[in-house]
XYZ file of C-alpha atoms in Angstrom:
683
model
C 0.000 0.000 0.000
C 1.753 3.206 -1.095
C 1.895 6.209 1.199
C -0.270 9.087 0.016
C 0.970 12.621 -0.519
C -1.557 15.292 0.461
C -2.380 18.914 -0.035
C -4.252 20.500 2.884
C -7.672 22.124 2.742
C -7.927 23.961 6.071
C -11.384 25.011 7.234
C -12.086 27.223 10.249
C -15.676 26.811 11.501
C -17.298 29.199 13.983
C -20.885 29.988 14.879
C -22.698 33.266 15.335
C -26.168 32.611 16.603
C -27.674 30.108 14.163
C -25.178 30.927 11.396
C -22.124 28.845 10.577
C -19.183 30.902 9.382
C -16.667 28.992 7.241
C -13.211 30.262 6.328
C -10.728 28.468 4.090
C -7.434 29.303 5.773
C -5.296 27.363 3.333
C -5.847 25.405 0.136
C -3.975 24.610 -3.079
C -5.656 27.550 -4.823
C -6.223 30.264 -2.224
C -8.571 31.394 0.531
C -12.302 32.011 0.763
C -15.112 32.689 3.199
C -18.822 31.909 3.331
C -21.713 31.802 5.797
C -24.833 29.655 5.891
C -27.786 29.232 8.250
C -27.578 26.263 10.592
C -31.123 25.518 11.782
C -31.023 24.140 15.303
C -33.771 21.591 14.683
C -31.716 20.007 11.915
C -28.165 20.225 13.209
C -28.547 19.777 16.962
C -26.580 16.651 17.923
C -29.513 14.969 19.629
C -31.716 15.473 16.563
C -29.083 14.015 14.258
C -28.437 10.999 16.435
C -32.127 10.337 16.776
C -32.577 10.608 13.025
C -29.780 8.237 12.042
C -30.071 5.933 15.053
C -27.523 5.611 17.840
C -25.605 2.309 17.743
C -25.054 0.399 20.965
C -22.036 -1.727 21.710
C -22.699 -5.345 20.750
C -26.034 -4.556 19.018
C -27.038 -4.132 15.393
C -27.672 -0.548 14.315
C -31.403 0.064 13.948
C -32.351 3.423 12.425
C -35.417 5.125 13.793
C -36.769 6.109 10.384
C -39.498 4.266 8.537
C -38.790 0.827 7.112
C -38.986 1.988 3.485
C -35.944 4.255 3.893
C -32.584 2.497 4.102
C -30.122 3.409 6.864
C -27.541 4.315 4.216
C -29.959 6.786 2.621
C -30.583 8.430 5.977
C -26.883 8.753 6.726
C -26.179 10.089 3.248
C -28.869 12.782 3.575
C -27.521 13.899 6.927
C -24.008 14.043 5.464
C -25.224 16.013 2.453
C -26.927 18.622 4.644
C -23.773 19.000 6.704
C -21.774 19.400 3.484
C -24.129 22.052 2.099
C -23.873 24.239 5.181
C -20.034 24.096 5.209
C -19.261 24.103 1.474
C -21.386 27.026 0.358
C -20.698 30.000 -1.881
C -17.015 30.739 -2.539
C -15.931 27.860 -0.290
C -17.667 25.373 -2.593
C -15.952 26.895 -5.632
C -12.581 26.745 -3.942
C -13.178 23.112 -2.962
C -13.817 22.062 -6.582
C -10.743 23.916 -7.814
C -8.615 22.398 -5.038
C -9.768 18.893 -5.956
C -8.731 19.526 -9.548
C -5.325 20.877 -8.470
C -4.679 17.858 -6.261
C -5.586 15.443 -9.052
C -3.291 17.203 -11.501
C -0.451 16.750 -9.028
C -1.462 13.127 -8.352
C -2.030 13.956 -4.691
C -4.837 13.617 -2.217
C -6.432 16.519 -0.391
C -6.742 16.379 3.385
C -9.688 18.235 4.919
C -8.593 19.704 8.247
C -11.455 21.044 10.350
C -10.646 23.633 12.981
C -13.733 23.840 15.152
C -13.259 27.019 17.155
C -16.674 26.839 18.807
C -16.547 23.934 21.298
C -20.184 22.969 20.712
C -19.359 22.153 17.081
C -17.365 19.129 18.258
C -20.651 17.414 19.098
C -21.673 17.233 15.429
C -20.705 14.199 13.280
C -18.616 16.027 10.657
C -17.168 12.688 9.585
C -20.453 12.150 7.694
C -19.747 14.998 5.237
C -21.101 13.799 1.876
C -20.201 15.513 -1.400
C -23.235 15.084 -3.697
C -21.292 16.093 -6.809
C -18.718 13.350 -6.232
C -21.343 11.006 -4.776
C -19.038 10.095 -1.904
C -18.422 10.545 1.813
C -15.199 12.514 2.143
C -13.838 10.587 5.115
C -14.215 7.170 3.468
C -11.770 7.939 0.674
C -8.006 7.772 1.204
C -7.765 10.720 -1.204
C -9.945 13.015 0.932
C -9.353 12.054 4.584
C -10.957 14.239 7.224
C -9.330 15.196 10.521
C -10.222 17.526 13.348
C -7.137 19.686 13.518
C -6.314 21.362 16.824
C -4.151 24.413 16.273
C -2.117 24.746 19.455
C 0.668 27.339 19.897
C 3.244 24.683 20.698
C 5.443 22.749 18.300
C 4.482 19.127 17.861
C 7.192 16.561 18.548
C 8.432 15.739 15.052
C 10.094 12.376 15.715
C 8.686 9.583 13.566
C 8.976 5.916 14.325
C 11.148 4.068 11.805
C 11.243 0.785 13.688
C 8.994 -1.974 14.945
C 5.855 -0.355 16.378
C 5.189 -1.047 20.063
C 1.582 -1.035 21.219
C 0.048 -1.264 24.708
C -3.579 -2.400 24.992
C -5.576 -1.483 28.093
C -8.847 -3.383 28.592
C -10.769 -2.232 31.672
C -14.060 -3.808 32.803
C -14.691 -2.634 36.384
C -17.330 -4.308 38.519
C -20.656 -2.496 38.506
C -20.293 -1.234 34.935
C -22.005 -2.662 31.844
C -20.265 -5.989 31.184
C -17.506 -6.313 28.619
C -16.285 -9.619 27.273
C -12.675 -8.883 28.157
C -11.294 -12.204 26.943
C -13.088 -11.811 23.628
C -11.834 -8.229 23.289
C -8.222 -9.307 23.791
C -8.642 -12.343 21.547
C -10.154 -10.230 18.781
C -7.454 -7.595 18.798
C -4.691 -10.234 18.877
C -6.393 -11.999 15.983
C -6.646 -8.769 14.025
C -3.018 -7.869 14.574
C -1.450 -11.356 14.529
C 0.019 -11.001 10.998
C 1.813 -7.796 11.995
C 3.190 -9.388 15.160
C 4.308 -12.539 13.346
C 6.165 -10.504 10.730
C 8.017 -8.477 13.346
C 6.301 -5.211 12.475
C 4.353 -4.838 15.718
C 5.015 -5.728 19.363
C 1.708 -6.117 21.207
C 1.294 -6.069 24.988
C -1.680 -5.985 27.354
C -1.655 -3.976 30.582
C -2.360 -6.265 33.522
C -4.023 -5.269 35.785
C -5.707 -2.296 34.066
C -4.997 0.141 36.890
C -3.449 3.631 36.813
C -0.587 2.345 38.980
C 0.144 -0.489 36.538
C 0.101 1.987 33.642
C 2.562 4.232 35.450
C 4.843 1.247 36.098
C 4.632 0.078 32.475
C 5.574 3.530 31.199
C 8.423 3.746 33.701
C 9.925 0.474 32.499
C 9.351 0.883 28.780
C 7.929 3.120 26.103
C 5.152 2.665 23.568
C 4.289 4.228 20.246
C 0.568 3.413 20.483
C -1.767 3.112 23.468
C -5.152 1.516 22.747
C -7.819 1.770 25.486
C -10.910 -0.463 25.460
C -13.512 0.143 28.127
C -16.028 2.635 29.422
C -15.898 6.397 29.200
C -18.044 9.246 30.395
C -18.284 12.991 30.528
C -19.028 14.453 33.951
C -19.944 17.908 32.651
C -16.472 19.318 33.202
C -14.045 16.607 32.088
C -13.915 13.529 29.939
C -13.353 10.414 32.041
C -12.026 6.907 31.364
C -12.909 4.114 33.794
C -9.837 2.158 34.808
C -9.910 -0.430 37.594
C -8.484 -0.306 41.099
C -6.675 -3.177 42.815
C -10.015 -4.712 43.870
C -11.497 -4.523 40.367
C -13.787 -1.602 41.185
C -14.149 1.418 38.896
C -11.303 3.927 39.135
C -12.225 7.046 37.137
C -9.326 8.841 35.529
C -10.226 12.199 34.060
C -8.572 13.799 31.075
C -6.241 15.969 33.134
C -4.914 13.111 35.276
C -4.493 10.813 32.281
C -2.365 13.407 30.529
C -0.184 13.685 33.632
C 0.560 9.953 33.295
C 1.231 10.121 29.562
C 2.761 13.575 29.347
C 6.339 12.416 29.894
C 6.127 9.753 27.181
C 6.054 12.051 24.171
C 9.503 11.030 22.956
C 7.892 7.762 21.870
C 4.092 8.095 22.004
C 2.653 8.884 18.585
C -0.960 7.762 18.832
C -3.678 7.071 21.401
C -6.836 5.184 20.422
C -9.806 5.444 22.819
C -12.394 2.755 22.169
C -14.681 4.116 24.862
C -17.970 5.982 24.817
C -17.820 9.781 24.757
C -14.065 9.901 24.373
C -14.458 12.653 21.763
C -16.963 14.754 23.751
C -15.973 18.102 25.202
C -17.678 20.904 27.124
C -19.488 23.777 25.419
C -17.323 26.271 27.279
C -13.990 24.396 27.165
C -12.598 22.895 23.983
C -9.982 20.911 25.911
C -12.244 19.298 28.508
C -12.487 16.059 26.517
C -10.015 13.203 26.921
C -8.956 13.245 23.262
C -8.582 17.011 23.061
C -6.612 17.140 26.309
C -4.175 14.484 25.092
C -3.568 16.375 21.858
C -3.149 19.605 23.790
C -0.484 17.962 25.940
C 1.462 16.930 22.847
C 0.247 13.569 21.514
C 0.391 14.022 17.713
C -2.803 12.059 17.005
C -5.718 10.716 19.043
C -8.628 8.643 17.763
C -11.763 8.653 19.901
C -15.323 7.440 19.385
C -18.185 9.883 18.972
C -20.775 7.076 19.213
C -20.629 3.670 20.823
C -19.231 1.030 18.494
C -20.291 -2.571 17.986
C -17.933 -5.481 18.525
C -17.916 -6.384 14.821
C -17.047 -2.846 13.739
C -14.354 -2.573 16.415
C -12.655 -5.737 15.144
C -12.782 -4.587 11.524
C -11.475 -1.189 12.577
C -8.496 -2.667 14.451
C -7.527 -5.048 11.667
C -7.767 -2.559 8.807
C -6.479 0.478 10.670
C -3.330 -1.022 12.176
C -2.429 -2.925 9.031
C -2.634 0.279 6.983
C -0.870 2.294 9.669
C 2.160 0.001 9.753
C 2.149 -0.175 5.937
C 2.004 3.558 5.259
C 2.888 5.301 8.513
C 0.081 7.828 7.892
C -2.648 7.928 10.514
C -5.283 9.741 8.436
C -4.694 7.486 5.433
C -4.954 4.432 7.703
C -8.187 5.652 9.289
C -9.715 6.175 5.851
C -8.814 2.568 5.018
C -10.488 1.416 8.234
C -13.625 3.424 7.461
C -13.698 1.895 4.001
C -13.448 -1.625 5.451
C -16.350 -1.039 7.869
C -18.470 0.632 5.198
C -17.802 -1.687 2.242
C -16.643 -5.002 3.685
C -18.968 -5.035 6.705
C -21.721 -3.153 4.894
C -22.215 -1.015 8.008
C -24.129 2.203 7.165
C -22.927 4.380 10.045
C -20.167 3.002 12.238
C -17.422 3.865 9.762
C -18.041 7.460 10.949
C -17.770 6.616 14.645
C -13.975 7.149 14.966
C -12.902 10.786 15.199
C -9.306 11.709 14.463
C -7.885 14.655 16.384
C -4.520 15.640 15.007
C -1.922 18.333 15.335
C 0.843 16.704 13.306
C 1.253 18.700 10.108
C 1.114 15.806 7.647
C -0.188 12.771 9.538
C 2.934 10.710 8.884
C 3.608 9.346 12.367
C 5.590 6.279 11.364
C 8.457 6.015 8.902
C 8.815 2.284 8.310
C 7.136 2.280 4.931
C 10.447 2.997 3.177
C 12.016 -0.163 4.499
C 8.865 -2.116 3.696
C 8.809 -0.927 0.100
C 12.491 -1.733 -0.323
C 11.877 -5.231 0.965
C 8.819 -6.024 -1.108
C 10.179 -4.844 -4.427
C 12.481 -7.848 -4.728
C 12.326 -10.474 -2.006
C 14.729 -12.865 -3.705
C 17.511 -10.442 -4.579
C 21.001 -11.525 -3.576
C 23.278 -8.789 -2.170
C 26.081 -7.485 -4.339
C 28.604 -9.531 -2.379
C 27.843 -13.153 -3.318
C 29.495 -14.427 -0.152
C 26.810 -12.814 2.005
C 23.334 -14.247 1.623
C 20.299 -12.976 3.497
C 18.444 -15.932 4.918
C 14.901 -15.835 6.174
C 14.307 -18.572 8.715
C 11.951 -16.919 11.171
C 10.443 -18.006 14.473
C 8.549 -15.066 15.940
C 10.966 -12.169 15.740
C 14.090 -14.293 15.319
C 15.907 -14.201 12.016
C 18.887 -15.838 10.405
C 21.328 -13.694 8.471
C 24.000 -16.090 7.377
C 27.169 -16.356 5.295
C 27.126 -19.811 3.776
C 30.738 -19.538 2.598
C 32.113 -18.850 6.084
C 32.831 -21.832 8.326
C 32.072 -21.082 11.969
C 33.258 -23.220 14.859
C 30.328 -22.239 17.094
C 27.256 -22.469 14.864
C 25.643 -24.403 12.052
C 24.820 -22.993 8.619
C 21.425 -21.282 8.520
C 18.575 -22.929 6.702
C 17.105 -21.360 3.557
C 13.972 -19.269 3.896
C 10.724 -21.180 3.782
C 8.594 -18.276 2.547
C 8.946 -14.775 1.055
C 7.534 -13.325 4.301
C 10.454 -14.768 6.246
C 12.923 -13.263 3.804
C 11.103 -9.937 4.138
C 11.537 -9.941 7.902
C 15.227 -10.766 7.571
C 15.721 -8.019 5.009
C 13.767 -5.543 7.108
C 16.000 -6.193 10.133
C 19.098 -5.832 7.978
C 17.829 -2.519 6.609
C 17.222 -1.364 10.166
C 20.812 -2.074 11.156
C 22.100 -0.505 7.966
C 20.082 2.667 8.533
C 21.269 2.965 12.143
C 24.904 2.654 11.046
C 24.403 5.247 8.321
C 22.994 7.717 10.837
C 25.601 7.031 13.503
C 22.837 5.720 15.773
C 24.173 2.195 16.292
C 25.638 1.275 19.692
C 27.775 -1.857 19.682
C 27.802 -3.928 22.868
C 30.708 -6.391 23.012
C 30.706 -9.273 25.449
C 33.333 -11.697 26.623
C 31.542 -14.862 25.509
C 32.854 -15.188 21.941
C 35.213 -18.103 21.251
C 38.966 -17.484 21.232
C 39.171 -18.115 17.470
C 37.252 -14.842 16.943
C 38.847 -12.633 19.601
C 42.245 -14.103 20.352
C 41.295 -13.843 24.041
C 39.889 -16.546 26.376
C 36.115 -16.359 26.790
C 34.456 -15.860 30.176
C 33.628 -19.561 30.311
C 37.277 -20.411 29.590
C 38.394 -18.029 32.322
C 35.870 -19.386 34.833
C 36.927 -22.979 34.302
C 40.634 -22.160 34.438
C 40.210 -20.075 37.611
C 38.170 -22.832 39.279
C 40.785 -25.435 38.375
C 43.627 -23.245 39.691
C 42.004 -22.953 43.120
C 40.528 -26.456 43.329
C 36.909 -25.381 43.023
C 34.098 -27.321 41.298
C 33.842 -26.614 37.538
C 31.658 -23.578 36.886
C 30.854 -21.621 33.718
C 30.142 -18.336 35.501
C 33.246 -16.205 36.024
C 31.398 -14.014 38.554
C 30.481 -17.056 40.657
C 33.992 -18.533 40.645
C 35.573 -15.129 41.417
C 33.162 -14.716 44.341
C 34.237 -18.074 45.767
C 37.933 -17.272 45.279
C 37.527 -13.942 47.082
C 35.822 -15.622 50.013
C 38.604 -18.210 50.381
C 41.598 -16.110 49.346
C 41.594 -12.391 48.596
C 40.749 -10.075 45.758
C 44.331 -10.004 44.521
C 44.101 -13.744 43.691
C 41.613 -13.455 40.834
C 42.675 -10.005 39.615
C 46.229 -11.284 39.199
C 44.840 -14.314 37.385
C 42.901 -12.084 34.943
C 45.918 -9.899 34.278
C 48.058 -12.927 33.437
C 45.362 -14.591 31.314
C 44.391 -11.516 29.283
C 47.649 -9.609 28.823
C 48.656 -11.297 25.568
C 46.960 -9.204 22.876
C 47.208 -10.699 19.375
C 48.944 -8.705 16.651
C 47.431 -8.197 14.138
C 43.997 -7.992 15.794
C 41.826 -11.113 15.830
C 38.988 -11.240 13.231
C 36.077 -10.027 15.389
C 37.933 -7.098 16.900
C 39.429 -6.192 13.519
C 35.933 -5.998 12.012
C 34.733 -3.794 14.888
C 37.757 -1.533 14.571
C 37.078 -1.074 10.855
C 33.482 -0.024 11.615
C 34.782 2.618 14.006
C 37.447 3.793 11.589
C 34.816 4.310 8.895
C 32.512 6.206 11.253
C 29.775 3.556 11.314
C 29.897 3.128 15.101
C 30.757 5.852 17.597
C 29.864 4.153 20.875
C 31.031 0.752 22.093
C 30.090 -0.735 25.445
C 32.183 -3.718 26.509
C 31.747 -6.360 29.197
C 35.338 -7.510 28.771
C 38.439 -6.844 30.855
C 41.094 -7.163 28.168
C 42.739 -4.469 26.042
C 42.439 -6.284 22.712
C 39.568 -4.225 21.295
C 41.156 -0.984 22.428
C 44.432 -1.948 20.741
C 42.623 -2.994 17.550
C 41.031 0.468 17.283
C 44.334 2.193 17.966
C 45.973 0.042 15.258
C 43.611 1.668 12.743
C 44.965 5.089 13.699
C 41.707 6.179 15.353
C 41.854 8.547 18.328
C 39.311 6.992 20.699
C 38.079 7.874 24.193
C 38.584 5.004 26.648
C 36.138 5.376 29.549
C 36.592 3.151 32.590
C 35.227 5.382 35.365
C 33.586 8.753 36.021
C 36.865 10.653 35.786
C 37.685 9.395 32.299
C 34.053 10.070 31.299
C 34.407 13.699 32.365
C 37.436 14.238 30.125
C 36.091 12.341 27.098
C 36.213 14.302 23.833
C 32.677 14.334 22.340
C 34.108 14.512 18.819
C 35.792 11.125 19.156
C 34.337 7.633 19.265
C 34.127 6.238 22.789
C 34.859 2.800 24.207
C 33.097 2.233 27.541
C 34.795 -0.459 29.658
C 31.859 -0.794 32.025
C 33.544 -3.530 34.107
C 37.042 -2.047 34.164
C 40.293 -3.149 32.522
C 43.312 -5.195 33.511
C 45.663 -2.213 33.161
C 43.732 -0.549 35.990
C 43.036 -3.411 38.430
C 41.242 -1.087 40.881
C 38.429 -0.652 38.310
C 37.769 -4.376 37.788
C 34.226 -5.539 38.601
C 34.312 -9.326 38.487
C 32.510 -10.991 41.404
C 28.786 -11.372 41.900
C 29.056 -8.815 44.674
C 30.761 -6.339 42.316
C 28.103 -6.705 39.644
C 25.201 -6.430 42.096
C 26.705 -3.291 43.594
C 27.076 -1.717 40.147
C 23.434 -2.308 39.266
C 21.671 -1.963 42.587
C 24.012 0.194 44.649
C 22.837 3.527 45.975
C 25.661 5.559 44.474
C 25.695 4.547 40.842
C 28.552 5.858 38.714
C 27.860 8.483 36.080
C 29.237 6.165 33.416
C 26.358 3.760 34.102
C 23.855 6.574 33.514
C 25.623 7.434 30.276
C 25.439 3.838 29.082
C 21.748 3.755 29.967
C 21.169 6.889 27.904
C 22.915 5.316 24.927
C 20.880 2.109 25.169
C 17.637 4.061 25.327
C 18.257 6.482 22.475
C 20.016 4.326 19.891
C 19.717 1.044 18.077
C 21.784 -1.672 19.748
C 23.735 -4.627 18.356
C 25.421 -7.069 20.737
C 28.190 -9.411 19.615
C 30.041 -11.985 21.677
C 27.518 -11.609 24.505
C 25.134 -14.367 25.613
C 21.701 -12.666 25.252
C 20.291 -14.474 28.311
C 23.208 -13.571 30.591
C 21.715 -12.660 33.974
C 23.954 -9.620 34.512
C 23.183 -8.235 31.057
C 19.425 -8.582 31.611
C 19.653 -7.071 35.086
C 21.627 -4.158 33.664
C 18.994 -3.694 30.984
C 16.262 -3.645 33.635
C 18.100 -0.959 35.550
C 19.262 1.405 32.829
C 16.837 0.853 29.937
C 13.600 -0.109 31.671
C 13.345 -3.900 31.093
C 13.224 -3.554 27.321
C 14.746 -1.598 24.498
C 12.776 1.403 23.270
C 14.214 0.976 19.789
C 14.926 -2.291 17.969
C 17.884 -4.210 19.363
C 19.724 -7.182 17.911
C 21.996 -9.852 19.335
C 24.261 -12.131 17.316
C 24.240 -15.596 18.890
C 24.299 -19.061 17.325
C 21.673 -21.041 19.230
C 19.052 -20.493 21.916
C 15.906 -22.374 22.863
C 12.651 -21.345 21.212
C 11.290 -20.200 24.582
C 14.312 -17.964 25.158
C 14.053 -16.500 21.671
C 10.376 -15.700 22.064
C 10.912 -14.208 25.519
C 13.704 -11.938 24.345
C 11.695 -10.738 21.355
C 8.427 -10.081 23.183
C 9.647 -8.987 26.620
C 12.935 -7.306 25.756
C 12.417 -6.165 22.170
C 15.651 -8.020 21.387
C 15.866 -9.971 18.127
C 18.441 -12.765 17.934
C 20.387 -13.119 14.688
C 21.861 -16.561 14.073
C 24.726 -15.470 11.853
C 28.447 -15.092 11.404
C 29.138 -11.860 13.337
C 32.192 -10.990 11.257
C 30.245 -11.240 7.981
C 27.527 -9.039 9.437
C 29.986 -6.391 10.647
C 31.896 -6.408 7.369
C 28.703 -5.889 5.430
C 27.702 -2.994 7.688
C 31.106 -1.492 6.975
C 30.707 -1.799 3.181
C 27.044 -0.988 2.630
C 26.236 1.636 5.276
C 27.264 4.635 3.230
């Protein structure tokens, strides 16, 4: 589905008595102004809703008109009368000319309604029907309709060019009209399953649906979309959503308090969808009393709320069509038009396509930027990269991919299997494009662990060190270096294992071993500017220096203070053997680093890097307990942006857990081939 380019047709609507004043503030062909009478008996919200019939959740829409008039005819007539009162006189002329100009430029035309009189928000403008075109404006992807809130504050311009993360909140407090919560969650998972399976969407449910749980979820992670399903109300002063408390009773959260919870999440949050009654309603005297309007005012670029109740069938169709189009195109108004079309045409529903209301303050509606990668993938799913030795494979389980080099023999993995479907190849290619884009932009943080085999690093791995240290001091064999070092310290002293590490790791291979040489080349070519290591040796540092690169080496807060921001930086988070006082080796050391009261500034800096950049780990066991604990502490349990780990083999359960809970995708590949390709192709 191609993204649509739009011209804007900006309408300012105000009322004076029973007259609607319409001004065209901006259009492809100029400005205009017109006024038309707005008889109260025709355009009062209650009259309109009574005329077209108000749908109830879970029930079939039954219009109140006579049986010989179809519901679609009723809705069309209401939409036509709304259109006539807005598009009158010079405004109508300008509209026709603007449509022609947009078509000549092969663009759509977005109708942006600025409703300056709060009471106008109660009218169903989404029903606008152009009799000359014979079409509802909002149903077409070429004429989407949004309610544009012009707020004197710049909208956050960041767009999501990664896997979209979505949090679903389903609240059904005791004492409120019953909701089939299990069915709701099943339906939305069913609707979005293809996007999840293809790695384009990460879907989570808030449990329990309490304000405290929402606060905790936002503290530990970030989301691009929040989708609320439940009950809403308007108490005369504020819009209200009904969450639950710890006992399952209703816990009202008004618009102001909800925005306090979400207000600090605007670095990530692009869209809020409120599938609750009266989410779009506001007060006659206060435009921003409604939940949707308040969220947009606080800075959310787009909010979709319901102006009527919505049936279960329409809600499912909406979710499936809307989110599929949103991830495909990145454009919220285009996606909503697709969803309206699905409800109207596929479901044959005469009214509920107009139930969602889009409030927007983003200038062009393009909230997500992943369509470029998607188009690049789908144009040629079987294309082999220019280097014939590197072949993109597509074996996918959940969010796990294989990117393999079939001509490279690895001592620690088996050759990847060929893709079993084009979709799998697409996911693999999409992940590769993500890494490539991050390297091009200098937004890739490389995390290097001490678990790679000696053949790649020239240095003993942590398992090798643990076993050798245990044997030297007569301890039972153990693969955890931290555990063995803890036992040695208890029986001997700290000098015993630090001296052992210095002796074991001092021999640095010249020239650099293959893995470190590939990393050093990435740094030399400017593809990576930040490296975080969980190693104690100096081999990587020496490999970078051998390339003639001036590099900051940070081992503590003092060296962090004097780091030159114009140079790439190597963070030795656990210290180095040339400064034994900085070594953090034992379980006690690692626990103190993560959970101690006085955390070093360098840990905060690493946390900032992990939060704000794409991450690739090499030579680090993805399920390592210290690594996961560190992630919990500094990045909030999961990566905010896509993260990747190169590792040869993990259980299916571990792979799924890392992908869903940590946003970490495991690549079963030759790490050197991957790094070399990033070096060549990220230009």
